Short mmCIF file of C-alpha atoms and ligand atoms in Angstrom, two decimals:
data_model
loop_
_atom_site.label_atom_id
_atom_site.label_comp_id
_atom_site.label_asym_id
_atom_site.label_seq_id
_atom_site.Cartn_x
_atom_site.Cartn_y
_atom_site.Cartn_z
CA MET A 1 -0.01 0.01 0.02
CA GLN A 2 1.22 3.48 -0.81
CA THR A 3 0.41 6.62 1.15
CA VAL A 4 0.21 10.26 0.18
CA LYS A 5 -0.23 12.96 2.81
CA VAL A 6 -2.28 16.08 2.37
CA ASN A 7 -0.72 18.61 4.71
CA LEU A 8 -3.37 20.96 6.04
CA GLY A 9 -2.44 21.51 9.67
CA GLU A 10 -5.11 19.99 11.92
CA ASN A 11 -7.12 19.02 8.87
CA SER A 12 -4.30 16.95 7.40
CA TYR A 13 -5.13 13.43 6.13
CA GLU A 14 -3.73 10.55 4.20
CA ILE A 15 -4.61 8.99 0.87
CA PHE A 16 -4.14 5.22 0.99
CA ILE A 17 -3.55 3.58 -2.41
CA GLY A 18 -3.36 -0.17 -3.02
CA GLU A 19 -5.05 -3.39 -4.07
CA LYS A 20 -7.80 -4.86 -1.90
CA ILE A 21 -7.44 -2.20 0.77
CA PHE A 22 -11.08 -1.93 1.77
CA GLY A 23 -10.19 -3.65 5.06
CA GLY A 24 -8.09 -0.59 5.90
CA VAL A 25 -11.15 1.52 6.32
CA GLU A 26 -12.40 -0.60 9.18
CA LYS A 27 -8.96 -0.45 10.81
CA PHE A 28 -8.88 3.36 10.41
CA ILE A 29 -12.35 3.70 11.97
CA SER A 30 -11.44 1.43 14.87
CA GLN A 31 -8.44 3.64 15.69
CA SER A 32 -10.51 6.85 15.60
CA ASP A 33 -12.95 8.36 18.11
CA PHE A 34 -15.88 8.25 15.72
CA THR A 35 -19.16 7.10 17.20
CA LYS A 36 -20.23 3.82 15.86
CA LYS A 37 -23.10 4.92 13.56
CA ILE A 38 -21.94 5.03 9.93
CA LEU A 39 -23.81 6.15 6.86
CA VAL A 40 -22.43 4.85 3.59
CA VAL A 41 -23.57 6.79 0.52
CA THR A 42 -23.21 5.01 -2.78
CA ASP A 43 -24.99 4.79 -6.15
CA THR A 44 -26.90 2.09 -8.03
CA LYS A 45 -23.92 1.10 -10.19
CA VAL A 46 -21.39 0.86 -7.40
CA LEU A 47 -23.93 -0.95 -5.26
CA LYS A 48 -23.90 -3.71 -7.89
CA ASN A 49 -20.15 -3.77 -8.50
CA CYS A 50 -18.42 -3.31 -5.17
CA ALA A 51 -20.60 -2.24 -2.27
CA GLU A 52 -20.79 -5.76 -0.89
CA ASP A 53 -17.04 -6.16 -1.16
CA PHE A 54 -16.70 -2.91 0.79
CA THR A 55 -19.29 -3.37 3.51
CA LYS A 56 -18.26 -6.92 4.30
CA ASN A 57 -15.20 -5.31 5.87
CA LEU A 58 -17.25 -2.95 8.11
CA SER A 59 -18.05 -4.33 11.50
CA GLY A 60 -19.81 -1.27 12.92
CA ASP A 61 -23.44 -0.21 12.80
CA PHE A 62 -23.78 1.02 9.25
CA GLU A 63 -26.59 1.80 6.84
CA ILE A 64 -26.34 2.25 3.06
CA PHE A 65 -28.06 5.13 1.26
CA THR A 66 -28.13 4.56 -2.50
CA ILE A 67 -28.68 7.34 -5.05
CA GLU A 68 -29.46 6.84 -8.73
CA ALA A 69 -26.14 6.79 -10.62
CA GLY A 70 -25.48 9.97 -12.63
CA GLU A 71 -25.03 13.72 -12.41
CA THR A 72 -28.81 14.36 -12.03
CA SER A 73 -28.68 13.04 -8.48
CA LYS A 74 -26.23 15.75 -7.38
CA ASN A 75 -28.79 18.22 -6.06
CA LEU A 76 -30.23 19.67 -2.88
CA HIS A 77 -33.30 17.47 -3.07
CA GLU A 78 -31.11 14.33 -2.85
CA ALA A 79 -28.97 15.94 -0.15
CA GLU A 80 -32.15 16.51 1.85
CA LYS A 81 -33.06 12.83 1.60
CA ILE A 82 -29.60 11.96 2.99
CA TYR A 83 -30.08 14.51 5.86
CA THR A 84 -33.37 12.80 6.68
CA LYS A 85 -31.71 9.42 6.74
CA ALA A 86 -28.94 10.76 8.96
CA ILE A 87 -31.46 12.21 11.39
CA GLU A 88 -33.58 9.02 11.42
CA LEU A 89 -30.45 6.98 12.15
CA GLY A 90 -29.44 9.38 14.94
CA LEU A 91 -26.08 10.31 13.47
CA ASP A 92 -24.33 12.64 15.91
CA ARG A 93 -21.47 15.06 15.61
CA LYS A 94 -18.90 12.28 15.88
CA SER A 95 -20.54 10.00 13.41
CA LEU A 96 -19.09 9.11 10.02
CA ILE A 97 -20.33 9.47 6.49
CA ILE A 98 -18.51 7.43 3.87
CA ALA A 99 -18.70 8.22 0.14
CA LEU A 100 -18.35 5.03 -1.84
CA GLY A 101 -18.43 5.88 -5.56
CA GLY A 102 -17.36 8.38 -8.23
CA GLY A 103 -17.37 12.14 -8.25
CA VAL A 104 -21.12 12.58 -7.94
CA VAL A 105 -21.31 10.46 -4.79
CA GLY A 106 -18.18 12.08 -3.30
CA ASP A 107 -19.36 15.62 -3.96
CA LEU A 108 -22.91 15.03 -2.67
CA ALA A 109 -21.96 12.95 0.38
CA GLY A 110 -19.16 15.38 1.15
CA PHE A 111 -21.58 18.30 0.96
CA VAL A 112 -23.94 16.57 3.37
CA ALA A 113 -21.02 15.68 5.74
CA ALA A 114 -19.94 19.34 5.64
CA THR A 115 -23.36 20.69 6.53
CA TYR A 116 -25.18 18.07 8.62
CA LEU A 117 -24.82 19.26 12.24
CA ARG A 118 -22.32 21.80 10.84
CA GLY A 119 -19.92 19.00 9.92
CA VAL A 120 -19.40 15.27 10.68
CA ASN A 121 -16.57 12.92 9.99
CA PHE A 122 -16.17 11.99 6.32
CA ILE A 123 -14.15 9.40 4.43
CA GLN A 124 -13.82 9.18 0.65
CA VAL A 125 -13.67 5.83 -1.07
CA PRO A 126 -13.49 6.81 -4.73
CA THR A 127 -14.25 4.05 -7.27
CA THR A 128 -13.58 5.81 -10.55
CA LEU A 129 -10.21 6.92 -11.87
CA LEU A 130 -11.43 10.50 -12.19
CA ALA A 131 -12.54 10.59 -8.55
CA GLN A 132 -9.31 8.86 -7.43
CA VAL A 133 -6.98 11.37 -9.07
CA ASP A 134 -9.09 14.48 -8.64
CA SER A 135 -12.44 14.97 -6.92
CA SER A 136 -11.91 12.82 -3.83
CA VAL A 137 -8.75 14.78 -2.91
CA GLY A 138 -8.70 18.39 -1.82
CA GLY A 139 -12.03 18.89 -0.05
CA LYS A 140 -14.22 20.44 -2.74
CA THR A 141 -17.81 19.35 -2.13
CA ALA A 142 -20.88 20.59 -3.99
CA VAL A 143 -24.33 20.02 -5.40
CA ASN A 144 -25.67 21.41 -8.65
CA HIS A 145 -28.36 24.09 -9.03
CA ALA A 146 -30.81 24.15 -11.91
CA LEU A 147 -28.90 27.13 -13.27
CA GLY A 148 -25.39 25.65 -13.06
CA LYS A 149 -23.11 22.87 -11.94
CA ASN A 150 -21.43 22.90 -8.49
CA LEU A 151 -22.86 26.27 -7.61
CA ILE A 152 -23.62 25.27 -3.99
CA GLY A 153 -20.85 23.78 -1.92
CA ALA A 154 -18.20 23.90 0.73
CA PHE A 155 -14.53 23.20 1.19
CA TYR A 156 -14.59 20.27 3.59
CA GLN A 157 -11.69 17.86 3.97
CA PRO A 158 -12.15 14.15 4.46
CA LYS A 159 -10.46 12.33 7.34
CA ALA A 160 -8.93 9.90 4.83
CA VAL A 161 -9.18 8.70 1.23
CA PHE A 162 -8.97 5.01 0.37
CA ILE A 163 -8.20 4.18 -3.23
CA ASP A 164 -8.63 0.49 -3.99
CA LEU A 165 -7.14 -0.31 -7.39
CA GLU A 166 -9.40 -3.34 -7.72
CA THR A 167 -12.26 -0.94 -8.47
CA LEU A 168 -10.61 -0.06 -11.78
CA LYS A 169 -10.94 -3.59 -13.12
CA THR A 170 -14.66 -3.26 -13.70
CA LEU A 171 -14.58 0.38 -14.81
CA PRO A 172 -15.87 0.99 -18.36
CA GLU A 173 -13.34 2.16 -20.95
CA ARG A 174 -14.73 5.73 -21.15
CA GLU A 175 -14.47 6.19 -17.36
CA ILE A 176 -10.79 5.25 -17.55
CA LYS A 177 -10.31 7.67 -20.46
CA SER A 178 -12.04 10.41 -18.51
CA GLY A 179 -9.70 9.94 -15.57
CA LEU A 180 -6.68 9.92 -17.88
CA GLY A 181 -7.56 13.40 -19.08
CA GLU A 182 -6.98 14.71 -15.51
CA VAL A 183 -3.85 12.55 -15.13
CA VAL A 184 -2.25 14.15 -18.22
CA LYS A 185 -3.12 17.56 -16.71
CA TYR A 186 -0.86 16.91 -13.72
CA GLY A 187 2.13 16.28 -16.00
CA ILE A 188 1.55 19.55 -17.76
CA ILE A 189 0.97 21.75 -14.77
CA SER A 190 3.79 20.52 -12.62
CA ASP A 191 5.95 17.60 -13.70
CA GLU A 192 7.48 17.06 -17.12
CA LYS A 193 9.07 13.80 -15.94
CA PHE A 194 5.61 12.50 -15.15
CA PHE A 195 4.39 13.59 -18.58
CA SER A 196 7.28 11.63 -20.15
CA TYR A 197 6.45 8.67 -17.93
CA LEU A 198 2.94 8.67 -19.41
CA GLU A 199 4.37 8.97 -22.98
CA ASN A 200 6.65 5.99 -22.28
CA ASN A 201 3.92 3.80 -20.89
CA VAL A 202 0.94 4.32 -23.17
CA GLU A 203 0.65 0.61 -24.05
CA LYS A 204 0.65 -0.46 -20.43
CA ILE A 205 -1.86 2.27 -19.53
CA LEU A 206 -4.22 1.08 -22.29
CA ASN A 207 -3.80 -2.48 -20.98
CA ARG A 208 -4.66 -1.34 -17.43
CA ASP A 209 -1.32 -2.48 -15.98
CA ALA A 210 -1.87 -2.48 -12.20
CA GLU A 211 1.63 -1.31 -11.36
CA ILE A 212 1.51 1.61 -13.79
CA PHE A 213 -1.96 2.63 -12.53
CA SER A 214 -0.74 2.56 -8.97
CA GLU A 215 2.13 4.80 -9.94
CA ILE A 216 0.06 7.29 -11.96
CA ILE A 217 -2.64 7.52 -9.27
CA LYS A 218 0.03 8.09 -6.60
CA ARG A 219 1.82 10.77 -8.58
CA SER A 220 -1.41 12.54 -9.49
CA CYS A 221 -2.50 12.55 -5.85
CA GLU A 222 0.97 13.80 -4.78
CA ILE A 223 0.77 16.75 -7.16
CA LYS A 224 -2.81 17.58 -6.18
CA ALA A 225 -1.99 17.20 -2.47
CA ASP A 226 0.95 19.54 -2.82
CA VAL A 227 -1.14 22.22 -4.58
CA VAL A 228 -4.03 21.93 -2.14
CA SER A 229 -1.65 22.01 0.87
CA ARG A 230 -0.35 25.36 -0.35
CA ASP A 231 -3.70 26.88 -1.30
CA GLU A 232 -6.63 24.96 0.14
CA LYS A 233 -9.39 27.45 -0.76
CA GLU A 234 -8.20 28.39 -4.27
CA SER A 235 -7.16 31.96 -3.57
CA ASN A 236 -4.35 31.62 -6.15
CA LEU A 237 -2.14 28.59 -6.78
CA ARG A 238 -5.00 26.03 -6.72
CA ARG A 239 -6.29 27.66 -9.87
CA ILE A 240 -3.60 25.80 -11.81
CA LEU A 241 -5.67 22.63 -11.27
CA ASN A 242 -8.17 24.26 -13.61
CA PHE A 243 -5.84 23.94 -16.57
CA GLY A 244 -8.03 23.04 -19.55
CA HIS A 245 -11.21 23.44 -17.52
CA THR A 246 -12.54 26.80 -18.77
CA ILE A 247 -12.85 25.39 -22.28
CA ALA A 248 -13.88 21.97 -21.00
CA HIS A 249 -16.82 23.50 -19.07
CA VAL A 250 -17.88 25.39 -22.22
CA ILE A 251 -17.73 22.19 -24.28
CA GLU A 252 -19.67 20.26 -21.67
CA GLU A 253 -22.33 23.00 -21.48
CA GLU A 254 -22.61 23.49 -25.25
CA THR A 255 -23.05 19.73 -25.74
CA ASN A 256 -25.60 19.49 -22.91
CA TYR A 257 -23.29 17.28 -20.83
CA LYS A 258 -24.15 14.38 -23.16
CA LYS A 259 -21.30 13.98 -25.68
CA PHE A 260 -18.27 14.14 -23.39
CA ARG A 261 -17.31 12.72 -20.02
CA HIS A 262 -15.70 15.44 -17.90
CA GLY A 263 -12.09 14.24 -18.40
CA GLU A 264 -12.71 13.86 -22.11
CA ALA A 265 -13.75 17.49 -22.30
CA VAL A 266 -10.74 18.38 -20.21
CA ALA A 267 -8.45 16.74 -22.80
CA VAL A 268 -9.92 18.96 -25.56
CA GLY A 269 -9.86 21.94 -23.23
CA MET A 270 -6.18 21.40 -22.47
CA LEU A 271 -5.41 21.39 -26.14
CA GLY A 272 -7.40 24.60 -26.56
CA ALA A 273 -5.41 26.23 -23.69
CA ALA A 274 -2.21 24.99 -25.34
CA TYR A 275 -3.19 26.68 -28.62
CA ILE A 276 -3.87 29.94 -26.69
CA SER A 277 -0.42 29.59 -25.13
CA GLU A 278 1.11 29.06 -28.57
CA GLU A 279 -0.72 32.03 -30.03
CA LEU A 280 0.70 34.18 -27.27
CA GLY A 281 4.20 32.91 -27.93
CA LYS A 282 4.54 31.09 -24.63
CA ILE A 283 5.09 27.64 -26.10
CA SER A 284 6.10 26.33 -29.52
CA SER A 285 4.00 24.43 -32.05
CA ALA A 286 6.19 21.36 -31.34
CA GLU A 287 5.03 21.49 -27.69
CA VAL A 288 1.39 21.68 -28.71
CA LYS A 289 2.04 18.70 -31.00
CA ARG A 290 3.63 16.78 -28.15
CA LEU A 291 0.48 17.23 -26.04
CA LYS A 292 -1.86 16.39 -28.91
CA ASN A 293 0.16 13.27 -29.67
CA LEU A 294 -0.15 11.89 -26.16
CA LEU A 295 -3.87 12.64 -26.05
CA GLU A 296 -4.35 10.83 -29.31
CA ARG A 297 -2.27 7.85 -28.21
CA LEU A 298 -4.39 7.56 -25.09
CA ASN A 299 -7.50 7.63 -27.32
CA LEU A 300 -8.56 10.94 -25.81
CA GLU A 301 -10.53 13.48 -27.85
CA THR A 302 -8.66 16.36 -29.47
CA SER A 303 -11.65 18.13 -30.94
CA CYS A 304 -15.10 19.07 -29.72
CA GLY A 305 -17.18 18.81 -32.89
CA ASN A 306 -18.67 21.68 -34.77
CA LEU A 307 -19.63 24.19 -32.14
CA ASP A 308 -20.20 27.91 -32.65
CA VAL A 309 -17.07 29.79 -31.62
CA ASP A 310 -18.94 33.02 -30.75
CA LYS A 311 -21.25 31.13 -28.48
CA MET A 312 -18.36 29.27 -26.92
CA TYR A 313 -16.53 32.53 -26.26
CA LYS A 314 -19.62 33.99 -24.49
CA ALA A 315 -20.15 30.81 -22.55
CA ALA A 316 -16.60 30.96 -21.19
CA PHE A 317 -17.60 34.09 -19.25
CA ARG A 318 -20.38 32.22 -17.48
CA ASP A 319 -17.91 29.88 -15.81
CA LYS A 320 -18.11 30.20 -12.03
CA LYS A 321 -14.39 30.78 -11.89
CA THR A 322 -14.79 34.09 -13.77
CA LEU A 323 -13.96 36.96 -11.41
CA GLY A 324 -15.03 40.53 -11.97
CA GLY A 325 -15.89 39.67 -15.59
CA LYS A 326 -12.40 38.30 -16.22
CA ILE A 327 -11.44 34.76 -16.96
CA ASN A 328 -8.37 33.46 -15.27
CA TRP A 329 -6.83 31.46 -18.11
CA VAL A 330 -4.34 28.85 -17.07
CA LEU A 331 -1.70 28.84 -19.76
CA MET A 332 1.32 26.65 -20.50
CA LYS A 333 4.84 28.05 -20.10
CA ASN A 334 6.34 24.68 -20.82
CA PHE A 335 5.76 21.04 -19.80
CA GLY A 336 5.59 21.11 -16.05
CA GLY A 337 4.80 24.78 -15.67
CA VAL A 338 1.73 26.98 -16.17
CA GLU A 339 0.82 30.56 -15.37
CA ILE A 340 -2.43 32.42 -14.87
CA SER A 341 -3.44 35.26 -17.16
CA SER A 342 -6.66 37.24 -17.14
CA ASP A 343 -5.59 39.20 -20.13
CA VAL A 344 -6.07 37.12 -23.21
CA PRO A 345 -7.38 38.99 -26.25
CA GLU A 346 -10.68 37.81 -27.74
CA ASN A 347 -9.19 37.04 -31.16
CA VAL A 348 -6.52 34.81 -29.56
CA VAL A 349 -9.17 32.79 -27.72
CA LYS A 350 -11.39 32.55 -30.79
CA ASN A 351 -8.52 31.52 -33.08
CA SER A 352 -7.57 28.79 -30.64
CA LEU A 353 -11.12 27.55 -30.27
CA LYS A 354 -11.34 27.25 -34.05
CA LYS A 355 -8.40 24.84 -33.91
CA ILE A 356 -10.31 22.40 -31.67
CA LEU A 357 -13.45 22.28 -33.78
CA GLY A 358 -14.12 19.48 -36.20
N1 LIG B 401 -10.66 19.90 -9.49
C1 LIG B 401 -9.99 21.10 -9.14
C2 LIG B 401 -9.76 21.28 -7.76
O1 LIG B 401 -9.98 20.38 -6.95
O2 LIG B 401 -9.33 22.33 -7.30
#
């Protein structure tokens, strides 16, 4: 088992990564001062695939709350149902909520854990690659509002994250691809060596080699943990984690969240951001090609279809990360380094967007 620490003073925690490590959750609980009542939140897909495997390791007094799998469950209405369950079960301030599932389950259960009784203990057990390398780490919790995604939420750190590599064995191809989009991002924003490691191991990645996956999940978590430890609430540095995300959110919105998984849209968004960086003379066309090449080899998308560039440009300003009417673009300086710029001319953005159409 490998361990990555998220250093946040008294809110520090560890991410445990390994095969068949569900038993570690019970051990962690038994060494804590949590009261014995546990609420496990999961979804209909995970319930079928691995909930039994998970709960057979729990000896305490636990109850499972199952949401319908999918983004539409991430709302206040569903949160309220979980609050009701927590009240009925008598969960107190020292009780534990466990999120067993992907990003939707983690965000929703985390939001409930952050707000029920002003905060109860919370453990993340992410079961998708995307959740393992991104959403389960760093304490962002949220639900969607009818007018936008993740508009209601809180920063609330888990007590621990348990990543069981076994869960990846049953994960559909597109879910793996989606996670890989975020994995590539870490190489670009902070570690060229990691980017090269991905380039050198494409075959093994596509064959779901367990050792390689253990390494790429660990390195992704290390990079995210480092950024979050230095800027928990995204006042500045944490913004670099949004590399590729402004355009990704536009693509997701303009395709009604149907055509692309999040990480797939991030792949196209990263390429768009690389084109902007090239237009501004920050990186060379060879560097853009290097990124595009890796995305293609990993079977990730490099274009978003035929969307309307003017509409896309307008939509970019609706992103919730826009501040004072300005977009904080995360741009490449090289492989392993990015910078934030809120000053990118309209024609540069539009020219770059044109290059990811098709
Ligand atoms: N997914 C971006 C962040 O956690 O800040």
